[in-house]
């Protein structure tokens, strides 16, 4: 039986934490603590374009799905998609049927750990398309690296964002990224954007979205083979994020599988591999 959740109890927290902390049953974004999980659940049950669903069988909780949607983009994404393996198809079908009824025509993204075989099999069997296969890395301890001093890194702010937006969308739109320039501009105060020019033109960039206690590096655009540029941008971004009295508690960085230079720069800077991520998409 499916229920819309309007309150959170300890059973729900325990259920979601046990499934969410193991790669074999995890969904994305993965909460790094019970406190972060509780915050996510509480936000979803007091909805402002967010929602929470529970699936029960025999009176027992068997699945939790939290999600948000963006009416302007006709885009929805799950923030928890945690289900017991034994009844995975039945619970997942209930969740997707509800979302299809509520958000018909929206693009839906569901993120899971690559090790979550039940989720991967279900999503593929139901016609979801894998649109991202990446390596989930987390900054363990920042290691400052000596970078090429000839590479000049500049910060992008409101005054220069219009110029930067054209470069950004040359890369973001073909990749169908949610964070294209218009959506970044809606939350520009939360973004840290750095760029490198060749002559007068922007040729490379890196950008991160901040949140209370941390940041996620969303994208890193650079010419093929330009390791020194990637390293200079990443080190400059970490320097920027660590300014002030309170350094970030976490820095998350998803790197496309096969992007060896990007991964090498991250590992050299102190990032460690946390998991492997799969993102699946369908039209509801």
PDB file of C-alpha atoms in Angstrom:
ATOM      1  CA  UNK A   1       0.000   0.000   0.000  1.00  0.00           C
ATOM      2  CA  UNK A   2       1.275   3.438  -0.948  1.00  0.00           C
ATOM      3  CA  UNK A   3       1.036   6.406   1.435  1.00  0.00           C
ATOM      4  CA  UNK A   4       1.944  10.037   1.082  1.00  0.00           C
ATOM      5  CA  UNK A   5       4.076  10.780   4.134  1.00  0.00           C
ATOM      6  CA  UNK A   6       3.294  13.856   6.195  1.00  0.00           C
ATOM      7  CA  UNK A   7       5.402  13.086   9.277  1.00  0.00           C
ATOM      8  CA  UNK A   8       8.642  11.274  10.046  1.00  0.00           C
ATOM      9  CA  UNK A   9       9.192   8.684  12.775  1.00  0.00           C
ATOM     10  CA  UNK A  10      12.171   6.656  14.000  1.00  0.00           C
ATOM     11  CA  UNK A  11      11.127   3.617  11.967  1.00  0.00           C
ATOM     12  CA  UNK A  12      11.416   5.608   8.738  1.00  0.00           C
ATOM     13  CA  UNK A  13      14.778   7.067   9.720  1.00  0.00           C
ATOM     14  CA  UNK A  14      16.189   3.649  10.676  1.00  0.00           C
ATOM     15  CA  UNK A  15      14.843   2.065   7.491  1.00  0.00           C
ATOM     16  CA  UNK A  16      16.280   4.754   5.211  1.00  0.00           C
ATOM     17  CA  UNK A  17      19.616   4.885   7.027  1.00  0.00           C
ATOM     18  CA  UNK A  18      20.177   1.121   6.875  1.00  0.00           C
ATOM     19  CA  UNK A  19      19.449   0.957   3.146  1.00  0.00           C
ATOM     20  CA  UNK A  20      21.116   4.260   2.279  1.00  0.00           C
ATOM     21  CA  UNK A  21      24.463   3.526   3.901  1.00  0.00           C
ATOM     22  CA  UNK A  22      25.118   0.347   1.862  1.00  0.00           C
ATOM     23  CA  UNK A  23      26.069   0.657  -1.802  1.00  0.00           C
ATOM     24  CA  UNK A  24      24.105  -2.525  -2.605  1.00  0.00           C
ATOM     25  CA  UNK A  25      20.826  -0.794  -1.673  1.00  0.00           C
ATOM     26  CA  UNK A  26      21.693   2.926  -1.887  1.00  0.00           C
ATOM     27  CA  UNK A  27      20.157   5.677  -3.946  1.00  0.00           C
ATOM     28  CA  UNK A  28      21.446   9.173  -4.657  1.00  0.00           C
ATOM     29  CA  UNK A  29      22.131  11.712  -3.297  1.00  0.00           C
ATOM     30  CA  UNK A  30      23.620   9.540  -0.520  1.00  0.00           C
ATOM     31  CA  UNK A  31      23.249  11.143   2.929  1.00  0.00           C
ATOM     32  CA  UNK A  32      26.562  11.324   4.784  1.00  0.00           C
ATOM     33  CA  UNK A  33      24.966  11.165   8.264  1.00  0.00           C
ATOM     34  CA  UNK A  34      21.702  10.385  10.022  1.00  0.00           C
ATOM     35  CA  UNK A  35      21.330  14.106  10.709  1.00  0.00           C
ATOM     36  CA  UNK A  36      21.562  14.879   6.995  1.00  0.00           C
ATOM     37  CA  UNK A  37      19.070  12.109   6.243  1.00  0.00           C
ATOM     38  CA  UNK A  38      16.622  13.444   8.834  1.00  0.00           C
ATOM     39  CA  UNK A  39      16.902  16.935   7.343  1.00  0.00           C
ATOM     40  CA  UNK A  40      16.124  15.570   3.892  1.00  0.00           C
ATOM     41  CA  UNK A  41      13.089  13.635   5.119  1.00  0.00           C
ATOM     42  CA  UNK A  42      11.724  16.554   7.111  1.00  0.00           C
ATOM     43  CA  UNK A  43      12.078  18.861   4.120  1.00  0.00           C
ATOM     44  CA  UNK A  44      10.205  16.405   1.890  1.00  0.00           C
ATOM     45  CA  UNK A  45       7.222  15.956   4.239  1.00  0.00           C
ATOM     46  CA  UNK A  46       6.701  19.730   4.510  1.00  0.00           C
ATOM     47  CA  UNK A  47       6.397  20.172   0.786  1.00  0.00           C
ATOM     48  CA  UNK A  48       7.181  23.176  -1.301  1.00  0.00           C
ATOM     49  CA  UNK A  49       7.563  21.423  -4.642  1.00  0.00           C
ATOM     50  CA  UNK A  50       8.814  18.342  -2.778  1.00  0.00           C
ATOM     51  CA  UNK A  51       7.097  15.145  -1.682  1.00  0.00           C
ATOM     52  CA  UNK A  52       7.586  11.908   0.261  1.00  0.00           C
ATOM     53  CA  UNK A  53       6.051   8.460  -0.298  1.00  0.00           C
ATOM     54  CA  UNK A  54       6.106   5.266   1.749  1.00  0.00           C
ATOM     55  CA  UNK A  55       5.290   1.771   0.535  1.00  0.00           C
ATOM     56  CA  UNK A  56       3.932  -0.722   3.076  1.00  0.00           C
ATOM     57  CA  UNK A  57       3.354  -4.480   2.770  1.00  0.00           C
ATOM     58  CA  UNK A  58       1.878  -6.520   5.593  1.00  0.00           C
ATOM     59  CA  UNK A  59       1.923  -3.404   7.742  1.00  0.00           C
ATOM     60  CA  UNK A  60       5.707  -3.060   7.368  1.00  0.00           C
ATOM     61  CA  UNK A  61       7.574  -0.244   5.667  1.00  0.00           C
ATOM     62  CA  UNK A  62       9.175  -1.609   2.481  1.00  0.00           C
ATOM     63  CA  UNK A  63      10.193   1.515   0.605  1.00  0.00           C
ATOM     64  CA  UNK A  64      10.678   5.285   0.813  1.00  0.00           C
ATOM     65  CA  UNK A  65      10.758   7.727  -2.088  1.00  0.00           C
ATOM     66  CA  UNK A  66      11.366  11.459  -1.708  1.00  0.00           C
ATOM     67  CA  UNK A  67      11.412  13.762  -4.698  1.00  0.00           C
ATOM     68  CA  UNK A  68      11.259  17.342  -5.929  1.00  0.00           C
ATOM     69  CA  UNK A  69      10.055  18.945  -9.117  1.00  0.00           C
ATOM     70  CA  UNK A  70      10.717  22.112 -11.086  1.00  0.00           C
ATOM     71  CA  UNK A  71       7.595  23.306 -12.968  1.00  0.00           C
ATOM     72  CA  UNK A  72       9.580  25.757 -15.073  1.00  0.00           C
ATOM     73  CA  UNK A  73      11.846  23.005 -16.433  1.00  0.00           C
ATOM     74  CA  UNK A  74       9.202  20.215 -16.201  1.00  0.00           C
ATOM     75  CA  UNK A  75      11.892  18.261 -14.396  1.00  0.00           C
ATOM     76  CA  UNK A  76      11.682  15.941 -11.385  1.00  0.00           C
ATOM     77  CA  UNK A  77      14.295  14.039  -9.428  1.00  0.00           C
ATOM     78  CA  UNK A  78      14.221  11.533  -6.598  1.00  0.00           C
ATOM     79  CA  UNK A  79      16.319  12.396  -3.536  1.00  0.00           C
ATOM     80  CA  UNK A  80      15.698   9.035  -1.829  1.00  0.00           C
ATOM     81  CA  UNK A  81      14.663   5.872  -3.688  1.00  0.00           C
ATOM     82  CA  UNK A  82      15.195   3.175  -1.064  1.00  0.00           C
ATOM     83  CA  UNK A  83      13.422  -0.157  -1.279  1.00  0.00           C
ATOM     84  CA  UNK A  84      13.772  -3.620   0.203  1.00  0.00           C
ATOM     85  CA  UNK A  85      15.242  -5.929  -2.421  1.00  0.00           C
ATOM     86  CA  UNK A  86      12.638  -8.664  -1.892  1.00  0.00           C
ATOM     87  CA  UNK A  87       9.743  -6.515  -3.094  1.00  0.00           C
ATOM     88  CA  UNK A  88      11.613  -4.055  -5.271  1.00  0.00           C
ATOM     89  CA  UNK A  89       9.544  -4.206  -8.502  1.00  0.00           C
ATOM     90  CA  UNK A  90       6.185  -3.913  -6.742  1.00  0.00           C
ATOM     91  CA  UNK A  91       7.200  -0.949  -4.578  1.00  0.00           C
ATOM     92  CA  UNK A  92       9.035   0.829  -7.393  1.00  0.00           C
ATOM     93  CA  UNK A  93       6.049   0.393  -9.722  1.00  0.00           C
ATOM     94  CA  UNK A  94       3.827   2.033  -7.103  1.00  0.00           C
ATOM     95  CA  UNK A  95       6.214   4.974  -6.742  1.00  0.00           C
ATOM     96  CA  UNK A  96       6.580   5.574 -10.487  1.00  0.00           C
ATOM     97  CA  UNK A  97       2.830   5.193 -11.098  1.00  0.00           C
ATOM     98  CA  UNK A  98       2.149   7.855  -8.459  1.00  0.00           C
ATOM     99  CA  UNK A  99       4.740  10.202  -9.953  1.00  0.00           C
ATOM    100  CA  UNK A 100       3.386   9.626 -13.453  1.00  0.00           C
ATOM    101  CA  UNK A 101      -0.103  10.523 -12.265  1.00  0.00           C
ATOM    102  CA  UNK A 102       1.127  13.599 -10.373  1.00  0.00           C
ATOM    103  CA  UNK A 103       3.777  14.829 -12.838  1.00  0.00           C
ATOM    104  CA  UNK A 104       2.781  13.433 -16.218  1.00  0.00           C
ATOM    105  CA  UNK A 105       5.051  14.628 -19.025  1.00  0.00           C
ATOM    106  CA  UNK A 106       7.887  15.602 -16.681  1.00  0.00           C
ATOM    107  CA  UNK A 107      11.420  14.319 -17.136  1.00  0.00           C
ATOM    108  CA  UNK A 108      12.265  12.129 -14.115  1.00  0.00           C
ATOM    109  CA  UNK A 109      15.804  11.335 -12.968  1.00  0.00           C
ATOM    110  CA  UNK A 110      16.553   8.529 -10.504  1.00  0.00           C
ATOM    111  CA  UNK A 111      20.078   8.152  -9.138  1.00  0.00           C
ATOM    112  CA  UNK A 112      21.370   4.899  -7.636  1.00  0.00           C
ATOM    113  CA  UNK A 113      24.641   3.231  -6.725  1.00  0.00           C
ATOM    114  CA  UNK A 114      26.041   1.089  -9.537  1.00  0.00           C
ATOM    115  CA  UNK A 115      26.267  -1.754  -6.986  1.00  0.00           C
ATOM    116  CA  UNK A 116      22.487  -1.629  -6.405  1.00  0.00           C
ATOM    117  CA  UNK A 117      21.675  -4.482  -8.784  1.00  0.00           C
ATOM    118  CA  UNK A 118      17.966  -4.551  -7.914  1.00  0.00           C
ATOM    119  CA  UNK A 119      17.574  -0.870  -8.821  1.00  0.00           C
ATOM    120  CA  UNK A 120      19.684  -1.062 -11.974  1.00  0.00           C
ATOM    121  CA  UNK A 121      17.789  -4.127 -13.241  1.00  0.00           C
ATOM    122  CA  UNK A 122      14.412  -2.592 -12.450  1.00  0.00           C
ATOM    123  CA  UNK A 123      15.134   0.745 -14.116  1.00  0.00           C
ATOM    124  CA  UNK A 124      16.546  -0.872 -17.244  1.00  0.00           C
ATOM    125  CA  UNK A 125      13.629  -3.310 -17.470  1.00  0.00           C
ATOM    126  CA  UNK A 126      11.124  -0.433 -17.219  1.00  0.00           C
ATOM    127  CA  UNK A 127      12.738   1.491 -20.077  1.00  0.00           C
ATOM    128  CA  UNK A 128      14.696   4.088 -18.119  1.00  0.00           C
ATOM    129  CA  UNK A 129      17.819   5.260 -19.970  1.00  0.00           C
ATOM    130  CA  UNK A 130      21.174   5.550 -18.225  1.00  0.00           C
ATOM    131  CA  UNK A 131      22.296   9.142 -18.831  1.00  0.00           C
ATOM    132  CA  UNK A 132      25.256   9.294 -16.461  1.00  0.00           C
ATOM    133  CA  UNK A 133      27.860   6.804 -15.281  1.00  0.00           C
ATOM    134  CA  UNK A 134      30.281   8.521 -12.974  1.00  0.00           C
ATOM    135  CA  UNK A 135      32.701   8.115 -10.087  1.00  0.00           C
ATOM    136  CA  UNK A 136      31.539   9.611  -6.800  1.00  0.00           C
ATOM    137  CA  UNK A 137      34.561  11.193  -5.095  1.00  0.00           C
ATOM    138  CA  UNK A 138      34.737  13.062  -1.787  1.00  0.00           C
ATOM    139  CA  UNK A 139      37.481  15.356  -0.536  1.00  0.00           C
ATOM    140  CA  UNK A 140      39.225  13.571   2.326  1.00  0.00           C
ATOM    141  CA  UNK A 141      42.021  16.046   3.010  1.00  0.00           C
ATOM    142  CA  UNK A 142      42.935  18.842   0.647  1.00  0.00           C
ATOM    143  CA  UNK A 143      46.458  18.505  -0.692  1.00  0.00           C
ATOM    144  CA  UNK A 144      47.698  21.754  -2.146  1.00  0.00           C
ATOM    145  CA  UNK A 145      49.586  21.234  -5.396  1.00  0.00           C
ATOM    146  CA  UNK A 146      52.034  23.549  -7.130  1.00  0.00           C
ATOM    147  CA  UNK A 147      50.353  24.606 -10.360  1.00  0.00           C
ATOM    148  CA  UNK A 148      51.554  26.331 -13.499  1.00  0.00           C
ATOM    149  CA  UNK A 149      51.814  29.994 -12.524  1.00  0.00           C
ATOM    150  CA  UNK A 150      51.397  31.033 -16.145  1.00  0.00           C
ATOM    151  CA  UNK A 151      47.769  29.879 -16.033  1.00  0.00           C
ATOM    152  CA  UNK A 152      45.606  32.797 -14.917  1.00  0.00           C
ATOM    153  CA  UNK A 153      42.376  31.782 -13.182  1.00  0.00           C
ATOM    154  CA  UNK A 154      39.605  34.357 -12.840  1.00  0.00           C
ATOM    155  CA  UNK A 155      36.427  34.354 -10.790  1.00  0.00           C
ATOM    156  CA  UNK A 156      33.100  34.734 -12.586  1.00  0.00           C
ATOM    157  CA  UNK A 157      30.553  36.927 -10.827  1.00  0.00           C
ATOM    158  CA  UNK A 158      27.349  38.740 -11.759  1.00  0.00           C
ATOM    159  CA  UNK A 159      29.174  41.317 -13.898  1.00  0.00           C
ATOM    160  CA  UNK A 160      30.937  38.726 -16.063  1.00  0.00           C
ATOM    161  CA  UNK A 161      28.331  35.969 -15.987  1.00  0.00           C
ATOM    162  CA  UNK A 162      26.657  37.037 -19.220  1.00  0.00           C
ATOM    163  CA  UNK A 163      29.906  36.548 -21.129  1.00  0.00           C
ATOM    164  CA  UNK A 164      30.611  33.273 -19.357  1.00  0.00           C
ATOM    165  CA  UNK A 165      27.094  31.915 -20.013  1.00  0.00           C
ATOM    166  CA  UNK A 166      27.722  31.542 -23.744  1.00  0.00           C
ATOM    167  CA  UNK A 167      30.818  29.406 -23.120  1.00  0.00           C
ATOM    168  CA  UNK A 168      29.062  27.402 -20.417  1.00  0.00           C
ATOM    169  CA  UNK A 169      26.092  26.487 -22.590  1.00  0.00           C
ATOM    170  CA  UNK A 170      28.331  25.366 -25.454  1.00  0.00           C
ATOM    171  CA  UNK A 171      29.268  22.485 -23.152  1.00  0.00           C
ATOM    172  CA  UNK A 172      26.268  22.110 -20.820  1.00  0.00           C
ATOM    173  CA  UNK A 173      23.444  22.028 -23.370  1.00  0.00           C
ATOM    174  CA  UNK A 174      24.811  19.152 -25.527  1.00  0.00           C
ATOM    175  CA  UNK A 175      25.236  17.192 -22.279  1.00  0.00           C
ATOM    176  CA  UNK A 176      21.617  18.021 -21.314  1.00  0.00           C
ATOM    177  CA  UNK A 177      22.795  19.295 -17.949  1.00  0.00           C
ATOM    178  CA  UNK A 178      20.175  20.662 -15.593  1.00  0.00           C
ATOM    179  CA  UNK A 179      22.652  23.350 -14.538  1.00  0.00           C
ATOM    180  CA  UNK A 180      22.737  25.266 -17.794  1.00  0.00           C
ATOM    181  CA  UNK A 181      23.306  29.006 -17.553  1.00  0.00           C
ATOM    182  CA  UNK A 182      19.676  30.025 -16.972  1.00  0.00           C
ATOM    183  CA  UNK A 183      19.297  27.690 -14.017  1.00  0.00           C
ATOM    184  CA  UNK A 184      22.649  28.729 -12.565  1.00  0.00           C
ATOM    185  CA  UNK A 185      21.617  32.350 -12.824  1.00  0.00           C
ATOM    186  CA  UNK A 186      18.530  31.607 -10.701  1.00  0.00           C
ATOM    187  CA  UNK A 187      20.865  30.600  -7.838  1.00  0.00           C
ATOM    188  CA  UNK A 188      24.012  32.488  -8.785  1.00  0.00           C
ATOM    189  CA  UNK A 189      24.797  33.498  -5.203  1.00  0.00           C
ATOM    190  CA  UNK A 190      25.269  29.821  -4.324  1.00  0.00           C
ATOM    191  CA  UNK A 191      27.715  29.103  -7.152  1.00  0.00           C
ATOM    192  CA  UNK A 192      31.477  29.493  -7.290  1.00  0.00           C
ATOM    193  CA  UNK A 193      32.651  29.716 -10.887  1.00  0.00           C
ATOM    194  CA  UNK A 194      36.237  30.017 -12.132  1.00  0.00           C
ATOM    195  CA  UNK A 195      37.491  30.300 -15.692  1.00  0.00           C
ATOM    196  CA  UNK A 196      40.689  30.364 -17.762  1.00  0.00           C
ATOM    197  CA  UNK A 197      41.073  32.364 -20.948  1.00  0.00           C
ATOM    198  CA  UNK A 198      43.135  31.847 -24.054  1.00  0.00           C
ATOM    199  CA  UNK A 199      43.659  35.317 -25.374  1.00  0.00           C
ATOM    200  CA  UNK A 200      40.394  37.151 -24.796  1.00  0.00           C
ATOM    201  CA  UNK A 201      38.158  34.067 -24.955  1.00  0.00           C
ATOM    202  CA  UNK A 202      37.131  31.730 -22.134  1.00  0.00           C
ATOM    203  CA  UNK A 203      38.458  28.248 -22.848  1.00  0.00           C
ATOM    204  CA  UNK A 204      37.954  26.337 -19.597  1.00  0.00           C
ATOM    205  CA  UNK A 205      35.948  26.529 -16.387  1.00  0.00           C
ATOM    206  CA  UNK A 206      34.989  24.776 -13.181  1.00  0.00           C
ATOM    207  CA  UNK A 207      31.868  25.448 -11.110  1.00  0.00           C
ATOM    208  CA  UNK A 208      30.528  24.331  -7.748  1.00  0.00           C
ATOM    209  CA  UNK A 209      27.225  24.769  -5.945  1.00  0.00           C
ATOM    210  CA  UNK A 210      27.491  25.497  -2.235  1.00  0.00           C
ATOM    211  CA  UNK A 211      25.099  24.452   0.530  1.00  0.00           C
ATOM    212  CA  UNK A 212      25.224  24.678   4.324  1.00  0.00           C
ATOM    213  CA  UNK A 213      28.350  22.804   5.389  1.00  0.00           C
ATOM    214  CA  UNK A 214      29.637  21.843   1.977  1.00  0.00           C
ATOM    215  CA  UNK A 215      29.789  22.102  -1.795  1.00  0.00           C
ATOM    216  CA  UNK A 216      29.391  19.943  -4.884  1.00  0.00           C
ATOM    217  CA  UNK A 217      31.588  20.423  -7.923  1.00  0.00           C
ATOM    218  CA  UNK A 218      29.020  20.237 -10.702  1.00  0.00           C
ATOM    219  CA  UNK A 219      31.163  20.516 -13.814  1.00  0.00           C
ATOM    220  CA  UNK A 220      34.656  21.009 -15.171  1.00  0.00           C
ATOM    221  CA  UNK A 221      35.006  22.034 -18.811  1.00  0.00           C
ATOM    222  CA  UNK A 222      38.507  21.985 -20.327  1.00  0.00           C
ATOM    223  CA  UNK A 223      40.122  21.069 -23.663  1.00  0.00           C
ATOM    224  CA  UNK A 224      41.207  17.455 -24.101  1.00  0.00           C
ATOM    225  CA  UNK A 225      44.636  16.795 -22.648  1.00  0.00           C
ATOM    226  CA  UNK A 226      44.805  20.086 -20.728  1.00  0.00           C
ATOM    227  CA  UNK A 227      45.840  18.554 -17.406  1.00  0.00           C
ATOM    228  CA  UNK A 228      47.666  21.659 -16.162  1.00  0.00           C
ATOM    229  CA  UNK A 229      44.555  23.779 -16.761  1.00  0.00           C
ATOM    230  CA  UNK A 230      42.317  21.259 -14.975  1.00  0.00           C
ATOM    231  CA  UNK A 231      44.703  21.143 -12.022  1.00  0.00           C
ATOM    232  CA  UNK A 232      44.954  24.937 -11.783  1.00  0.00           C
ATOM    233  CA  UNK A 233      41.167  25.340 -11.861  1.00  0.00           C
ATOM    234  CA  UNK A 234      40.556  22.623  -9.261  1.00  0.00           C
ATOM    235  CA  UNK A 235      43.223  23.910  -6.870  1.00  0.00           C
ATOM    236  CA  UNK A 236      41.925  27.480  -7.236  1.00  0.00           C
ATOM    237  CA  UNK A 237      38.368  26.348  -6.540  1.00  0.00           C
ATOM    238  CA  UNK A 238      39.401  24.453  -3.406  1.00  0.00           C
ATOM    239  CA  UNK A 239      41.312  27.517  -2.254  1.00  0.00           C
ATOM    240  CA  UNK A 240      38.185  29.615  -2.751  1.00  0.00           C
ATOM    241  CA  UNK A 241      35.957  27.123  -0.915  1.00  0.00           C
ATOM    242  CA  UNK A 242      38.360  26.955   2.048  1.00  0.00           C
ATOM    243  CA  UNK A 243      38.572  30.690   2.603  1.00  0.00           C
ATOM    244  CA  UNK A 244      37.075  31.963   5.820  1.00  0.00           C
ATOM    245  CA  UNK A 245      36.840  30.658   9.349  1.00  0.00           C
ATOM    246  CA  UNK A 246      34.813  27.526   8.515  1.00  0.00           C
ATOM    247  CA  UNK A 247      36.097  25.259   5.728  1.00  0.00           C
ATOM    248  CA  UNK A 248      33.481  23.015   4.101  1.00  0.00           C
ATOM    249  CA  UNK A 249      32.621  19.835   5.967  1.00  0.00           C
ATOM    250  CA  UNK A 250      32.391  17.986   2.647  1.00  0.00           C
ATOM    251  CA  UNK A 251      33.186  18.566  -1.020  1.00  0.00           C
ATOM    252  CA  UNK A 252      31.497  16.167  -3.434  1.00  0.00           C
ATOM    253  CA  UNK A 253      32.769  15.688  -6.984  1.00  0.00           C
ATOM    254  CA  UNK A 254      31.206  13.372  -9.611  1.00  0.00           C
ATOM    255  CA  UNK A 255      33.611  12.556 -12.449  1.00  0.00           C
ATOM    256  CA  UNK A 256      32.496  10.827 -15.634  1.00  0.00           C
ATOM    257  CA  UNK A 257      33.903   7.331 -15.993  1.00  0.00           C
ATOM    258  CA  UNK A 258      36.691   7.489 -18.560  1.00  0.00           C
ATOM    259  CA  UNK A 259      37.691  11.073 -17.691  1.00  0.00           C
ATOM    260  CA  UNK A 260      41.131   9.957 -16.579  1.00  0.00           C
ATOM    261  CA  UNK A 261      42.833  13.361 -16.397  1.00  0.00           C
ATOM    262  CA  UNK A 262      39.980  14.859 -14.394  1.00  0.00           C
ATOM    263  CA  UNK A 263      40.102  11.921 -11.981  1.00  0.00           C
ATOM    264  CA  UNK A 264      43.874  12.143 -11.676  1.00  0.00           C
ATOM    265  CA  UNK A 265      43.701  15.842 -10.769  1.00  0.00           C
ATOM    266  CA  UNK A 266      41.025  15.097  -8.158  1.00  0.00           C
ATOM    267  CA  UNK A 267      42.951  12.229  -6.557  1.00  0.00           C
ATOM    268  CA  UNK A 268      46.123  14.328  -6.455  1.00  0.00           C
ATOM    269  CA  UNK A 269      44.164  17.080  -4.680  1.00  0.00           C
ATOM    270  CA  UNK A 270      43.004  14.717  -1.939  1.00  0.00           C
ATOM    271  CA  UNK A 271      39.702  13.343  -3.220  1.00  0.00           C
ATOM    272  CA  UNK A 272      38.944   9.674  -2.628  1.00  0.00           C
ATOM    273  CA  UNK A 273      36.605   7.349  -4.516  1.00  0.00           C
ATOM    274  CA  UNK A 274      33.427   6.826  -2.505  1.00  0.00           C
ATOM    275  CA  UNK A 275      31.180   4.928  -4.924  1.00  0.00           C
ATOM    276  CA  UNK A 276      30.124   4.561  -8.551  1.00  0.00           C
ATOM    277  CA  UNK A 277      26.952   6.382  -9.604  1.00  0.00           C
ATOM    278  CA  UNK A 278      24.279   5.702 -12.207  1.00  0.00           C
ATOM    279  CA  UNK A 279      21.582   8.179 -13.215  1.00  0.00           C
ATOM    280  CA  UNK A 280      18.519   6.951 -15.117  1.00  0.00           C
ATOM    281  CA  UNK A 281      15.956   9.065 -16.953  1.00  0.00           C
ATOM    282  CA  UNK A 282      12.441   8.623 -18.274  1.00  0.00           C
ATOM    283  CA  UNK A 283       9.542  10.790 -19.362  1.00  0.00           C
ATOM    284  CA  UNK A 284       6.632  10.280 -16.982  1.00  0.00           C
TER     285      UNK A 284
END
